[in-house]
Tab-separated table of N, CA and C in Angstrom:
chain	number	residue	atom	x	y	z
A	1	UNK	N	-37.481	-86.104	-22.223
A	1	UNK	CA	-37.868	-85.154	-23.137
A	1	UNK	C	-37.773	-83.763	-22.430
A	2	UNK	N	-37.148	-82.808	-23.273
A	2	UNK	CA	-36.631	-81.626	-22.576
A	2	UNK	C	-37.807	-80.668	-22.681
A	3	UNK	N	-37.843	-79.571	-21.717
A	3	UNK	CA	-38.927	-78.607	-21.692
A	3	UNK	C	-38.757	-77.744	-23.097
A	4	UNK	N	-39.938	-77.016	-23.361
A	4	UNK	CA	-39.897	-76.277	-24.403
A	4	UNK	C	-38.963	-75.090	-24.309
A	5	UNK	N	-38.892	-74.844	-23.092
A	5	UNK	CA	-37.833	-73.566	-22.825
A	5	UNK	C	-36.468	-74.123	-23.073
A	6	UNK	N	-36.099	-75.193	-22.457
A	6	UNK	CA	-34.815	-75.801	-22.608
A	6	UNK	C	-34.411	-75.968	-24.264
A	7	UNK	N	-35.366	-76.596	-24.969
A	7	UNK	CA	-35.232	-76.815	-26.361
A	7	UNK	C	-34.940	-75.569	-26.992
A	8	UNK	N	-35.641	-74.367	-26.641
A	8	UNK	CA	-35.550	-72.919	-27.326
A	8	UNK	C	-33.980	-72.462	-26.855
A	9	UNK	N	-33.684	-72.641	-25.785
A	9	UNK	CA	-32.453	-72.055	-25.191
A	9	UNK	C	-31.284	-72.760	-25.965
A	10	UNK	N	-31.414	-74.015	-26.007
A	10	UNK	CA	-30.311	-74.947	-26.692
A	10	UNK	C	-30.321	-74.537	-28.213
A	11	UNK	N	-31.231	-74.181	-28.752
A	11	UNK	CA	-31.310	-73.969	-30.259
A	11	UNK	C	-30.785	-72.618	-30.493
A	12	UNK	N	-30.454	-71.828	-29.574
A	12	UNK	CA	-29.713	-70.383	-29.757
A	12	UNK	C	-28.577	-70.156	-28.522
A	13	UNK	N	-28.027	-71.260	-28.508
A	13	UNK	CA	-27.047	-71.273	-27.260
A	13	UNK	C	-25.892	-70.091	-27.230
A	14	UNK	N	-25.244	-70.011	-28.732
A	14	UNK	CA	-24.442	-69.109	-28.707
A	14	UNK	C	-24.693	-67.697	-28.279
A	15	UNK	N	-25.884	-67.350	-28.480
A	15	UNK	CA	-26.218	-66.085	-28.222
A	15	UNK	C	-26.436	-65.844	-26.857
A	16	UNK	N	-26.623	-66.933	-25.861
A	16	UNK	CA	-26.962	-66.726	-24.508
A	16	UNK	C	-25.511	-66.978	-23.644
A	17	UNK	N	-24.435	-67.378	-24.228
A	17	UNK	CA	-23.342	-67.898	-23.470
A	17	UNK	C	-22.692	-66.708	-22.708
A	18	UNK	N	-22.385	-67.136	-21.504
A	18	UNK	CA	-22.066	-66.214	-20.237
A	18	UNK	C	-22.986	-65.229	-19.748
A	19	UNK	N	-24.396	-65.699	-19.945
A	19	UNK	CA	-25.340	-64.663	-19.472
A	19	UNK	C	-26.348	-65.594	-18.565
A	20	UNK	N	-27.102	-64.779	-17.829
A	20	UNK	CA	-28.110	-65.412	-16.902
A	20	UNK	C	-29.520	-65.137	-17.646
A	21	UNK	N	-30.187	-66.187	-17.795
A	21	UNK	CA	-31.462	-65.988	-18.731
A	21	UNK	C	-32.857	-66.490	-17.958
A	22	UNK	N	-34.060	-66.080	-18.168
A	22	UNK	CA	-35.211	-66.459	-17.884
A	22	UNK	C	-35.965	-66.819	-19.063
A	23	UNK	N	-36.476	-67.883	-19.234
A	23	UNK	CA	-37.230	-68.540	-20.345
A	23	UNK	C	-38.590	-69.075	-19.950
A	24	UNK	N	-39.583	-68.591	-20.636
A	24	UNK	CA	-41.007	-69.354	-20.597
A	24	UNK	C	-41.507	-69.358	-22.230
A	25	UNK	N	-42.005	-70.634	-22.449
A	25	UNK	CA	-42.508	-70.982	-23.733
A	25	UNK	C	-41.384	-70.523	-24.680
A	26	UNK	N	-41.804	-69.716	-25.729
A	26	UNK	CA	-40.790	-68.942	-26.742
A	26	UNK	C	-40.066	-68.012	-26.413
A	27	UNK	N	-40.223	-67.352	-25.164
A	27	UNK	CA	-39.526	-66.142	-24.831
A	27	UNK	C	-38.252	-66.499	-23.882
A	28	UNK	N	-37.283	-65.861	-24.293
A	28	UNK	CA	-35.954	-65.845	-23.341
A	28	UNK	C	-35.728	-64.613	-23.458
A	29	UNK	N	-35.335	-64.227	-22.059
A	29	UNK	CA	-34.962	-62.811	-21.635
A	29	UNK	C	-33.585	-62.817	-21.033
A	30	UNK	N	-32.648	-62.129	-21.246
A	30	UNK	CA	-31.440	-61.919	-20.715
A	30	UNK	C	-31.435	-61.161	-19.510
A	31	UNK	N	-31.117	-61.393	-18.338
A	31	UNK	CA	-31.127	-60.578	-17.140
A	31	UNK	C	-29.855	-60.254	-16.711
A	32	UNK	N	-29.859	-58.900	-16.089
A	32	UNK	CA	-28.493	-58.708	-15.461
A	32	UNK	C	-28.832	-57.867	-14.045
A	33	UNK	N	-28.590	-58.405	-13.108
A	33	UNK	CA	-28.724	-58.008	-11.727
A	33	UNK	C	-30.115	-58.609	-11.249
A	34	UNK	N	-30.235	-58.264	-9.889
A	34	UNK	CA	-31.282	-58.920	-8.982
A	34	UNK	C	-32.635	-58.294	-9.374
A	35	UNK	N	-32.673	-56.831	-9.566
A	35	UNK	CA	-33.854	-56.198	-9.781
A	35	UNK	C	-34.583	-56.458	-11.239
A	36	UNK	N	-33.535	-56.567	-12.415
A	36	UNK	CA	-34.011	-57.107	-13.545
A	36	UNK	C	-34.599	-58.427	-13.644
A	37	UNK	N	-34.038	-59.269	-12.958
A	37	UNK	CA	-34.422	-60.666	-12.721
A	37	UNK	C	-35.857	-60.731	-11.999
A	38	UNK	N	-36.145	-59.991	-10.865
A	38	UNK	CA	-37.351	-59.995	-10.304
A	38	UNK	C	-38.495	-59.401	-11.351
A	39	UNK	N	-38.197	-58.258	-11.974
A	39	UNK	CA	-39.233	-57.844	-12.927
A	39	UNK	C	-39.453	-58.753	-13.994
A	40	UNK	N	-38.622	-59.380	-14.595
A	40	UNK	CA	-38.837	-60.383	-15.402
A	40	UNK	C	-39.584	-61.538	-14.955
A	41	UNK	N	-39.289	-62.131	-13.882
A	41	UNK	CA	-40.023	-63.098	-13.551
A	41	UNK	C	-41.600	-62.614	-13.207
A	42	UNK	N	-41.769	-61.504	-12.640
A	42	UNK	CA	-43.078	-61.065	-12.491
A	42	UNK	C	-43.929	-60.774	-13.919
A	43	UNK	N	-43.185	-60.159	-14.821
A	43	UNK	CA	-43.655	-60.125	-16.104
A	43	UNK	C	-44.103	-61.489	-16.638
A	44	UNK	N	-43.288	-62.535	-16.511
A	44	UNK	CA	-43.426	-63.798	-17.234
A	44	UNK	C	-44.642	-64.646	-16.300
A	45	UNK	N	-44.576	-64.280	-15.073
A	45	UNK	CA	-45.651	-64.870	-14.304
A	45	UNK	C	-47.204	-64.383	-14.674
A	46	UNK	N	-47.226	-63.056	-14.948
A	46	UNK	CA	-48.401	-62.390	-15.202
A	46	UNK	C	-48.881	-62.966	-16.676
A	47	UNK	N	-47.914	-63.218	-17.770
A	47	UNK	CA	-48.192	-63.383	-18.981
A	47	UNK	C	-48.440	-65.064	-19.147
A	48	UNK	N	-47.832	-65.806	-18.323
A	48	UNK	CA	-47.970	-67.182	-18.430
A	48	UNK	C	-48.166	-67.813	-16.825
A	49	UNK	N	-49.373	-67.523	-16.414
A	49	UNK	CA	-49.715	-67.792	-15.183
A	49	UNK	C	-49.433	-69.122	-14.511
A	50	UNK	N	-49.618	-70.204	-15.628
A	50	UNK	CA	-49.590	-71.653	-15.326
A	50	UNK	C	-48.228	-72.124	-15.476
A	51	UNK	N	-47.318	-71.584	-15.786
A	51	UNK	CA	-45.915	-71.883	-16.355
A	51	UNK	C	-44.780	-71.394	-15.198
A	52	UNK	N	-43.972	-72.416	-15.027
A	52	UNK	CA	-42.826	-71.936	-14.166
A	52	UNK	C	-41.602	-71.503	-14.963
A	53	UNK	N	-40.890	-70.350	-14.762
A	53	UNK	CA	-39.964	-69.842	-15.549
A	53	UNK	C	-38.614	-70.726	-15.409
A	54	UNK	N	-37.836	-71.085	-16.448
A	54	UNK	CA	-36.643	-71.438	-16.311
A	54	UNK	C	-35.616	-70.471	-16.111
A	55	UNK	N	-34.902	-70.658	-15.046
A	55	UNK	CA	-33.940	-69.450	-14.687
A	55	UNK	C	-32.619	-70.164	-14.672
A	56	UNK	N	-31.699	-69.784	-15.331
A	56	UNK	CA	-30.148	-70.309	-15.400
A	56	UNK	C	-29.248	-69.464	-16.031
A	57	UNK	N	-28.036	-69.924	-15.752
A	57	UNK	CA	-26.946	-69.272	-16.268
A	57	UNK	C	-26.353	-70.315	-17.428
A	58	UNK	N	-25.947	-69.653	-18.548
A	58	UNK	CA	-25.547	-70.419	-19.720
A	58	UNK	C	-24.036	-70.115	-19.562
A	59	UNK	N	-23.228	-71.129	-19.328
A	59	UNK	CA	-21.780	-71.136	-19.285
A	59	UNK	C	-21.139	-70.869	-20.589
A	60	UNK	N	-20.029	-70.061	-20.692
A	60	UNK	CA	-19.011	-69.969	-21.824
A	60	UNK	C	-18.564	-71.365	-22.306
A	61	UNK	N	-18.409	-71.458	-23.420
A	61	UNK	CA	-17.996	-72.730	-24.256
A	61	UNK	C	-16.808	-73.109	-23.674
A	62	UNK	N	-16.393	-74.406	-23.223
A	62	UNK	CA	-15.408	-75.164	-22.590
A	62	UNK	C	-15.485	-75.162	-20.979
A	63	UNK	N	-16.374	-74.455	-20.581
A	63	UNK	CA	-16.560	-74.343	-19.145
A	63	UNK	C	-17.180	-75.663	-18.764
A	64	UNK	N	-16.624	-76.382	-17.693
A	64	UNK	CA	-17.357	-77.407	-16.991
A	64	UNK	C	-17.807	-77.121	-15.673
A	65	UNK	N	-19.093	-77.403	-15.473
A	65	UNK	CA	-19.737	-77.390	-13.976
A	65	UNK	C	-19.890	-78.524	-13.569
A	66	UNK	N	-19.085	-78.664	-12.466
A	66	UNK	CA	-19.219	-80.009	-11.796
A	66	UNK	C	-20.091	-80.134	-10.614
């Protein structure tokens, strides 16, 4: 069974293609750069202290990651 974060991400896949994202529960944030990533993780850790954020890159359609 997929996590809630992954299910939400897959449900909106086209919106996030080619982007780095951080997801917790129903929230998904697009991040650009190390500072924004750090700030987003800190914000999500404060809001969801018992959850581990999903941090991933969503590849463009047709890209294979081996």
